[in-house]
Backbone as numpy.savetxt, mean C-alpha at the origin, in Angstrom:
# Nx Ny Nz CAx CAy CAz Cx Cy Cz
-8.41 -32.84 10.61 -8.17 -31.55 9.95 -8.42 -30.43 10.62
-7.49 -29.32 10.31 -7.64 -27.90 11.20 -8.81 -27.24 9.88
-9.37 -26.36 10.88 -10.20 -25.37 10.08 -9.47 -24.72 9.26
-8.35 -24.57 9.41 -7.54 -23.28 8.87 -7.00 -24.25 7.64
-6.90 -25.22 7.46 -6.34 -25.96 6.29 -6.27 -25.30 4.92
-7.69 -24.67 4.56 -7.85 -23.65 3.07 -6.81 -22.83 2.94
-6.04 -22.39 4.08 -4.77 -21.45 4.34 -3.65 -21.89 3.51
-3.54 -22.95 3.90 -2.14 -23.82 3.20 -2.43 -24.93 2.01
-3.50 -24.59 1.44 -3.41 -25.59 0.33 -2.56 -24.92 -0.69
-2.38 -26.18 -1.57 -1.17 -26.21 -2.72 -1.53 -25.07 -3.52
-0.73 -24.34 -3.96 -1.14 -23.44 -5.33 -1.82 -24.36 -6.56
-2.47 -23.75 -7.15 -3.14 -24.28 -8.15 -3.35 -23.42 -9.25
-2.37 -22.82 -9.58 -2.16 -22.02 -10.83 -2.24 -22.74 -12.10
-3.34 -22.26 -13.13 -3.21 -23.08 -14.46 -3.54 -21.82 -15.65
-2.74 -22.04 -16.56 -2.89 -21.04 -17.79 -4.11 -21.35 -18.44
-5.06 -19.74 -18.32 -6.23 -20.18 -19.07 -6.13 -20.80 -20.62
-6.82 -21.67 -21.34 -7.07 -22.36 -22.63 -7.77 -21.53 -23.58
-7.41 -21.13 -24.88 -8.08 -20.35 -25.59 -8.82 -19.10 -25.12
-8.40 -18.40 -24.45 -8.85 -17.26 -23.49 -9.48 -16.10 -24.80
-10.52 -15.68 -24.55 -11.08 -14.67 -25.40 -10.05 -13.20 -25.23
-9.22 -12.95 -26.55 -8.18 -11.70 -26.44 -8.28 -10.62 -25.45
-9.56 -10.26 -25.86 -10.37 -8.99 -24.96 -10.27 -9.42 -23.60
-10.12 -10.14 -22.96 -10.29 -10.62 -21.63 -8.66 -10.97 -20.92
-7.87 -10.92 -21.71 -6.36 -11.32 -21.11 -5.57 -10.07 -21.70
-4.43 -10.25 -20.91 -3.37 -9.57 -21.39 -1.91 -10.38 -20.29
-0.87 -9.51 -20.66 0.38 -9.67 -19.58 0.02 -9.73 -18.35
-0.70 -8.44 -17.74 -1.01 -8.25 -16.55 -1.98 -9.36 -15.88
-2.85 -9.84 -16.57 -4.26 -10.37 -16.66 -3.74 -12.01 -16.17
-2.97 -12.24 -16.88 -2.31 -14.09 -16.89 -2.15 -14.03 -15.43
-1.92 -15.63 -15.18 -1.75 -16.14 -13.71 -0.42 -16.46 -13.74
0.09 -15.59 -12.26 1.62 -16.02 -12.12 1.95 -17.56 -11.52
2.86 -18.19 -12.15 2.86 -19.60 -12.11 3.54 -19.60 -10.81
3.64 -20.56 -9.88 4.33 -20.54 -8.66 6.07 -20.41 -8.87
6.71 -20.96 -10.03 8.16 -20.63 -9.93 8.35 -19.37 -10.17
7.62 -18.69 -10.73 7.58 -17.30 -11.31 7.70 -16.19 -9.94
6.98 -16.71 -8.99 6.60 -15.73 -7.74 7.66 -15.50 -6.72
7.98 -14.30 -6.33 9.07 -13.75 -5.41 8.52 -13.56 -4.07
7.68 -13.00 -3.95 7.04 -12.86 -2.54 6.90 -14.14 -1.84
7.79 -13.96 -0.53 7.54 -15.02 0.19 6.82 -14.66 1.56
6.70 -15.67 2.69 6.04 -15.03 3.97 6.77 -14.05 4.22
8.16 -13.64 4.61 9.07 -12.55 4.99 8.48 -11.42 4.45
8.49 -11.30 2.98 8.16 -10.38 2.26 6.48 -9.74 2.25
5.69 -10.60 2.51 4.32 -10.10 2.71 4.24 -9.59 4.34
4.74 -10.08 5.16 5.30 -9.34 6.44 5.85 -8.22 6.26
6.89 -8.03 5.60 7.57 -6.67 5.67 6.62 -5.78 4.93
5.78 -5.99 4.11 4.55 -5.64 3.22 3.58 -4.89 4.37
3.40 -5.59 5.47 2.28 -5.42 6.28 2.93 -4.72 7.27
4.09 -4.75 7.73 4.89 -3.85 8.51 4.74 -2.45 8.19
5.64 -2.06 6.62 5.00 -0.78 6.01 3.91 0.00 6.15
2.64 -0.97 5.66 1.26 -0.63 5.98 1.13 -0.02 7.38
1.54 -0.69 8.23 0.88 -0.27 9.80 2.15 0.54 10.47
3.22 0.78 10.41 4.17 1.71 10.75 4.48 2.95 9.81
3.69 3.62 9.93 4.01 4.95 9.07 3.45 6.24 9.29
3.98 7.04 8.97 3.59 8.26 9.27 2.03 8.72 9.42
1.29 8.25 8.62 -0.25 8.45 8.43 -0.78 7.75 9.77
-0.26 6.55 10.05 -0.73 5.85 11.43 -0.16 6.65 12.59
0.94 7.47 12.77 1.08 8.21 13.84 0.15 9.65 13.64
0.07 9.99 12.62 -0.97 11.22 12.57 -2.21 10.55 13.09
-2.80 9.39 12.93 -4.15 9.20 13.36 -3.99 8.93 14.92
-2.90 8.25 15.00 -2.75 7.98 16.81 -2.61 9.49 17.50
-1.91 10.23 16.92 -2.01 11.68 17.25 -3.35 12.52 17.27
-4.01 12.02 16.55 -5.56 13.01 16.74 -6.07 12.27 17.54
-6.28 11.09 18.03 -6.60 10.26 18.87 -6.27 10.69 20.62
-4.85 11.35 20.63 -4.40 11.94 21.65 -5.28 13.36 22.14
-5.22 13.93 21.07 -5.88 15.24 20.80 -7.21 15.09 21.61
-7.78 14.08 20.98 -9.35 13.77 21.78 -9.54 13.19 23.07
-8.34 13.03 23.81 -8.12 12.56 25.03 -7.42 11.55 25.47
-7.13 10.39 24.58 -6.36 9.40 24.91 -5.09 9.64 25.32
-4.49 8.49 25.92 -2.85 8.87 26.24 -2.40 8.23 25.16
-0.83 8.18 24.81 -0.29 8.29 23.61 -0.08 6.54 23.32
0.07 5.64 24.51 -0.11 4.32 24.02 -1.64 3.60 23.90
-2.54 4.55 24.35 -3.90 4.14 24.22 -4.16 4.65 22.38
-3.53 5.78 22.14 -3.88 5.96 20.61 -3.22 4.62 19.55
-1.72 4.75 20.20 -0.94 3.68 19.51 -1.68 2.17 19.18
-2.09 1.56 20.50 -2.77 0.50 20.80 -3.90 0.19 19.89
-4.78 1.67 19.82 -5.59 1.67 18.88 -5.56 1.53 17.72
-4.62 2.15 17.16 -4.23 2.01 15.68 -3.67 0.74 15.24
-3.01 -0.12 16.04 -2.74 -1.51 16.07 -3.66 -2.37 15.96
-4.76 -2.48 16.99 -5.89 -3.22 17.19 -6.45 -2.79 15.45
-6.72 -2.07 15.39 -7.51 -1.61 13.94 -6.67 -2.33 12.49
-5.37 -2.12 13.09 -4.98 -2.76 11.59 -4.89 -4.36 11.82
-4.85 -4.54 12.80 -5.02 -5.94 12.83 -6.33 -6.62 12.36
-7.23 -5.87 12.79 -8.73 -6.42 12.23 -8.74 -6.27 10.75
-8.25 -5.10 10.30 -8.45 -5.13 8.94 -7.22 -6.35 8.32
-6.55 -6.73 8.82 -5.42 -7.63 8.30 -6.43 -8.97 8.04
-7.50 -9.39 8.83 -8.14 -10.41 8.77 -9.16 -10.48 7.43
-9.75 -9.59 7.07 -10.35 -9.23 5.65 -9.15 -9.18 4.43
-8.43 -8.85 4.85 -7.31 -8.61 3.61 -6.64 -10.09 3.37
-6.57 -10.89 4.57 -5.88 -12.26 4.19 -7.08 -13.40 3.43
-8.02 -12.89 3.77 -9.30 -13.27 3.01 -9.64 -13.14 1.59
-9.31 -12.03 1.51 -9.28 -11.50 0.30 -8.23 -11.65 -0.80
-7.40 -11.95 -0.23 -6.07 -12.32 -0.84 -5.84 -13.65 -1.20
-6.48 -14.61 -0.55 -6.49 -16.07 -0.45 -6.47 -16.58 -1.86
-7.60 -16.44 -2.58 -7.74 -16.69 -3.78 -6.68 -16.45 -4.97
-6.49 -15.13 -4.81 -5.48 -14.73 -5.74 -4.17 -15.26 -5.60
-3.94 -15.56 -4.24 -2.84 -16.12 -3.99 -2.56 -17.76 -4.21
-3.86 -18.28 -4.13 -3.77 -19.72 -4.60 -3.48 -20.08 -6.22
-4.37 -19.00 -6.90 -4.56 -19.10 -8.24 -3.87 -18.02 -9.14
-3.07 -17.35 -8.32 -2.21 -16.44 -9.06 -2.73 -15.52 -10.19
-3.63 -15.22 -9.68 -4.61 -14.53 -10.82 -5.02 -12.90 -9.69
-4.74 -11.49 -10.48 -5.10 -10.41 -9.65 -6.49 -10.05 -9.52
-6.57 -9.20 -8.86 -7.70 -8.80 -8.24 -8.90 -8.36 -9.15
-8.91 -7.67 -10.54 -9.58 -7.28 -11.80 -10.07 -8.69 -12.05
-9.17 -9.64 -12.16 -10.30 -11.16 -12.66 -10.85 -11.65 -11.85
-10.01 -11.66 -10.28 -10.94 -12.23 -9.21 -12.76 -11.60 -9.12
-12.51 -10.30 -9.41 -13.83 -9.86 -9.33 -15.01 -10.05 -10.63
-14.43 -10.83 -11.67 -15.23 -10.90 -12.62 -16.41 -12.02 -11.99
-16.25 -12.94 -11.29 -16.71 -14.11 -10.70 -18.26 -13.39 -9.95
-17.90 -11.88 -9.28 -18.90 -11.52 -8.69 -19.45 -10.12 -9.32
-18.95 -9.75 -10.29 -19.69 -8.64 -10.72 -19.52 -8.45 -12.22
-19.22 -9.95 -12.72 -19.22 -10.24 -14.15 -18.16 -9.19 -14.91
-17.88 -9.49 -16.10 -16.77 -8.61 -16.83 -16.73 -7.21 -16.88
-18.19 -6.65 -17.39 -18.17 -5.01 -17.45 -17.91 -4.85 -15.97
-18.96 -5.33 -14.85 -18.97 -4.81 -13.62 -17.27 -4.88 -12.80
-16.69 -6.00 -13.01 -15.48 -5.66 -12.80 -14.66 -4.63 -13.20
-14.63 -4.02 -14.30 -14.42 -3.10 -14.79 -14.63 -1.93 -14.12
-15.70 -1.94 -13.65 -16.00 -0.70 -12.94 -15.40 -0.76 -11.45
-15.68 -1.86 -10.97 -14.71 -2.27 -9.82 -13.35 -1.97 -9.69
-13.01 -2.09 -10.68 -11.45 -2.01 -10.99 -10.63 -0.51 -11.13
-11.99 0.29 -11.73 -11.84 1.82 -11.82 -11.68 2.61 -10.46
-12.94 2.21 -9.83 -12.94 2.68 -8.54 -11.97 2.66 -7.65
-11.54 1.25 -7.91 -10.16 0.90 -6.96 -8.81 1.50 -7.37
-9.00 2.03 -8.33 -7.91 2.43 -8.88 -7.92 4.22 -8.47
-9.34 5.00 -8.44 -9.47 6.17 -8.01 -9.01 6.11 -6.57
-9.39 5.27 -5.74 -9.16 5.29 -4.07 -7.21 5.23 -4.00
-6.90 4.33 -4.76 -5.44 4.34 -4.99 -4.77 5.45 -5.19
-5.54 6.36 -6.15 -4.97 7.66 -6.80 -4.96 8.57 -5.51
-6.07 8.38 -4.67 -6.21 9.64 -3.81 -5.34 9.43 -2.50
-5.30 7.73 -2.02 -4.32 7.19 -1.01 -2.79 7.80 -1.25
-2.51 7.78 -2.79 -0.96 7.92 -3.36 -1.02 9.62 -2.87
-1.79 10.08 -3.14 -1.61 11.60 -3.02 -1.52 12.11 -1.63
-2.15 11.36 -0.87 -2.15 11.21 0.91 -0.53 11.40 1.33
-0.48 9.83 0.73 1.04 9.57 1.51 1.81 10.31 0.66
1.88 10.84 -0.69 2.98 11.62 -1.15 3.17 12.98 -0.34
1.86 13.41 0.21 1.60 14.60 0.79 2.53 14.48 2.34
2.25 13.75 2.78 2.65 13.41 4.08 4.39 13.04 4.08
4.38 12.12 2.95 6.22 11.96 2.81 6.63 13.57 2.63
6.24 14.03 1.37 7.01 15.42 1.27 6.91 16.37 2.33
6.20 16.29 3.21 5.91 17.18 4.42 6.88 16.77 5.35
7.13 15.24 5.56 8.40 14.75 6.52 9.51 15.20 5.97
9.71 14.97 4.78 11.01 15.56 4.08 11.16 17.03 4.41
10.38 17.88 4.30 10.44 18.93 4.66 10.68 19.62 5.83
10.12 18.82 6.82 10.40 19.07 8.49 11.90 18.50 8.73
12.45 17.54 8.05 13.76 17.02 8.36 14.74 18.09 7.73
14.32 18.65 6.64 15.26 19.60 5.76 15.23 20.62 7.08
14.15 21.18 7.48 14.20 22.45 8.42 15.00 22.39 9.85
14.88 20.87 9.94 15.66 20.28 11.48 16.97 20.62 11.31
17.35 20.59 9.87 18.79 20.53 9.41 19.47 21.80 9.13
18.32 22.38 8.50 18.87 23.59 7.84 18.34 24.94 8.23
17.33 24.72 9.23 16.93 25.91 9.41 15.16 26.05 8.91
14.29 26.80 9.62 13.01 26.92 8.90 12.82 28.01 7.57
12.03 27.56 6.87 12.19 28.14 5.39 10.88 29.06 5.56
11.13 30.60 5.15 9.56 31.30 5.29 9.47 31.54 3.80
8.11 31.40 3.48 7.70 31.27 2.15 5.95 31.55 2.40
5.76 32.62 1.23 4.15 32.76 1.28 3.34 31.51 0.67
2.26 31.69 1.02 1.02 30.63 0.14 1.02 30.86 -1.30
0.57 29.94 -1.90 0.77 30.19 -3.70 -0.83 30.03 -4.05
-1.37 30.71 -4.25 -3.29 30.40 -4.38 -3.06 29.34 -5.55
-2.85 29.63 -6.58 -3.13 28.40 -7.60 -2.46 26.95 -7.28
-2.03 26.96 -6.22 -1.19 25.68 -5.82 -2.21 24.98 -4.60
-3.20 26.07 -4.52 -4.37 25.23 -3.45 -3.63 25.63 -2.06
-2.79 27.18 -1.79 -2.51 27.86 -0.57 -1.27 27.41 0.06
-0.48 26.26 -0.80 0.76 25.49 -0.12 1.81 26.57 -0.40
2.65 26.32 0.15 4.04 27.24 -0.16 4.80 26.33 -1.04
5.55 27.30 -1.73 6.62 26.52 -2.51 7.42 25.50 -1.99
7.88 26.05 -1.28 8.98 24.44 -0.43 8.07 23.35 0.03
7.15 23.49 0.56 5.79 22.38 0.30 5.59 21.59 -0.86
5.12 22.29 -1.68 4.94 21.56 -3.23 6.31 21.03 -3.79
7.56 21.88 -3.50 8.83 21.08 -3.64 9.13 20.02 -3.37
9.17 19.92 -2.13 9.27 18.69 -1.54 8.22 17.52 -1.74
7.17 18.02 -2.24 6.00 16.97 -2.49 6.31 16.58 -3.80
7.03 16.82 -4.40 7.35 16.58 -6.13 8.31 15.70 -5.62
9.45 16.17 -4.84 10.61 15.14 -4.76 10.12 13.96 -4.47
9.32 13.75 -3.38 8.94 12.54 -2.93 8.05 12.11 -3.96
7.27 12.65 -4.63 6.41 12.11 -5.84 7.42 11.11 -6.63
8.65 12.09 -7.01 9.29 11.35 -8.00 9.99 9.79 -7.47
10.27 9.80 -6.11 10.82 8.77 -5.33 10.08 7.83 -5.82
8.68 7.93 -5.12 7.64 6.84 -5.13 7.56 6.24 -7.04
7.58 7.39 -7.57 7.32 6.74 -9.04 8.24 6.09 -9.55
9.43 6.85 -9.35 10.84 5.72 -9.74 10.76 4.21 -9.31
10.15 4.09 -7.89 10.25 2.46 -7.56 9.14 2.24 -7.94
7.87 2.52 -8.32 6.83 1.95 -9.03 7.44 1.50 -10.35
7.90 2.14 -11.49 7.96 1.67 -12.90 8.70 0.80 -12.82
9.75 0.50 -11.80 10.46 -0.66 -11.86 9.44 -1.80 -11.56
8.36 -1.87 -10.81 7.52 -3.17 -11.15 7.33 -3.60 -9.52
6.52 -4.64 -9.48 6.39 -5.06 -7.90 7.52 -5.71 -7.07
8.70 -6.08 -8.17 9.98 -6.49 -7.30 10.63 -5.48 -6.59
10.72 -4.28 -7.37 11.37 -3.25 -6.53 10.74 -2.75 -5.26
9.28 -2.86 -5.31 8.81 -2.85 -4.07 8.77 -3.88 -3.00
9.07 -4.65 -3.09 9.45 -6.11 -2.63 10.68 -5.81 -2.06
11.70 -5.47 -2.71 13.07 -5.17 -2.04 13.19 -3.93 -1.13
12.24 -2.74 -1.35 12.16 -1.64 -0.58 11.89 -2.03 0.66
10.51 -2.72 0.48 9.58 -3.10 1.83 10.78 -4.18 2.77
11.17 -4.88 2.05 12.20 -5.93 2.83 13.48 -5.30 3.59
13.99 -4.04 3.04 15.12 -3.40 3.65 14.60 -2.56 4.67
13.48 -1.77 4.37 12.64 -0.71 5.18 12.10 -1.09 6.49
11.35 -2.35 6.45 10.65 -3.02 7.44 11.48 -3.26 8.90
12.82 -3.76 8.81 13.42 -3.58 10.13 13.93 -2.08 10.72
13.93 -1.26 9.67 14.24 0.21 10.18 12.86 0.71 10.66
11.66 0.38 10.41 10.65 0.77 10.99 10.42 0.25 11.96
10.38 -1.01 12.45 10.36 -1.85 13.46 11.38 -1.26 14.75
12.53 -0.84 14.23 13.40 -0.34 14.88 13.22 1.21 15.78
12.81 1.97 14.47 12.44 3.39 15.23 10.87 3.27 15.97
9.97 2.14 15.78 9.25 1.85 16.34 9.38 1.50 17.77
10.28 0.59 18.00 10.76 0.49 19.27 11.14 1.38 20.09
């Protein structure tokens, strides 16, 4: 038997019996195998979207500024993402096998109340990262617009933190695009990643 057999163990999803109403809702219920839509290719596409992104190029560019060559910077980012992929797979294994979300899994380690704190902390980190991604996306849209229509001259606005009107406008446009995808649920994210991954790989190549 292989030491990695646990990665290919059959799904073991079971619905809870007489659960406490305060500990379960539609989001916390296990997702049965017949209702899962993410396959290997979908997870791979999601990982491509995480790795090949504008923030990743920003990081590579900052490494070039520090003295690396362009290929060293990109290689460093690629290796870093590959290293992070290992704990991501380990962390996701239980959830994938039993069909339960992260907030439920953390109850085993932190207890019911502790899991709530962990969930809130994770949500705060997600909010920060959402803001970073939205800012980078909005800046990218503004750059594309200026490349097509010419540069926009605008003064910084103090109550917006010193950014300009066009910067805020494109930030808001990108925010709306992301929210429209998110409110459609996880299936819309799967579809977006599925079709964007080949484009990202083509641009990277």
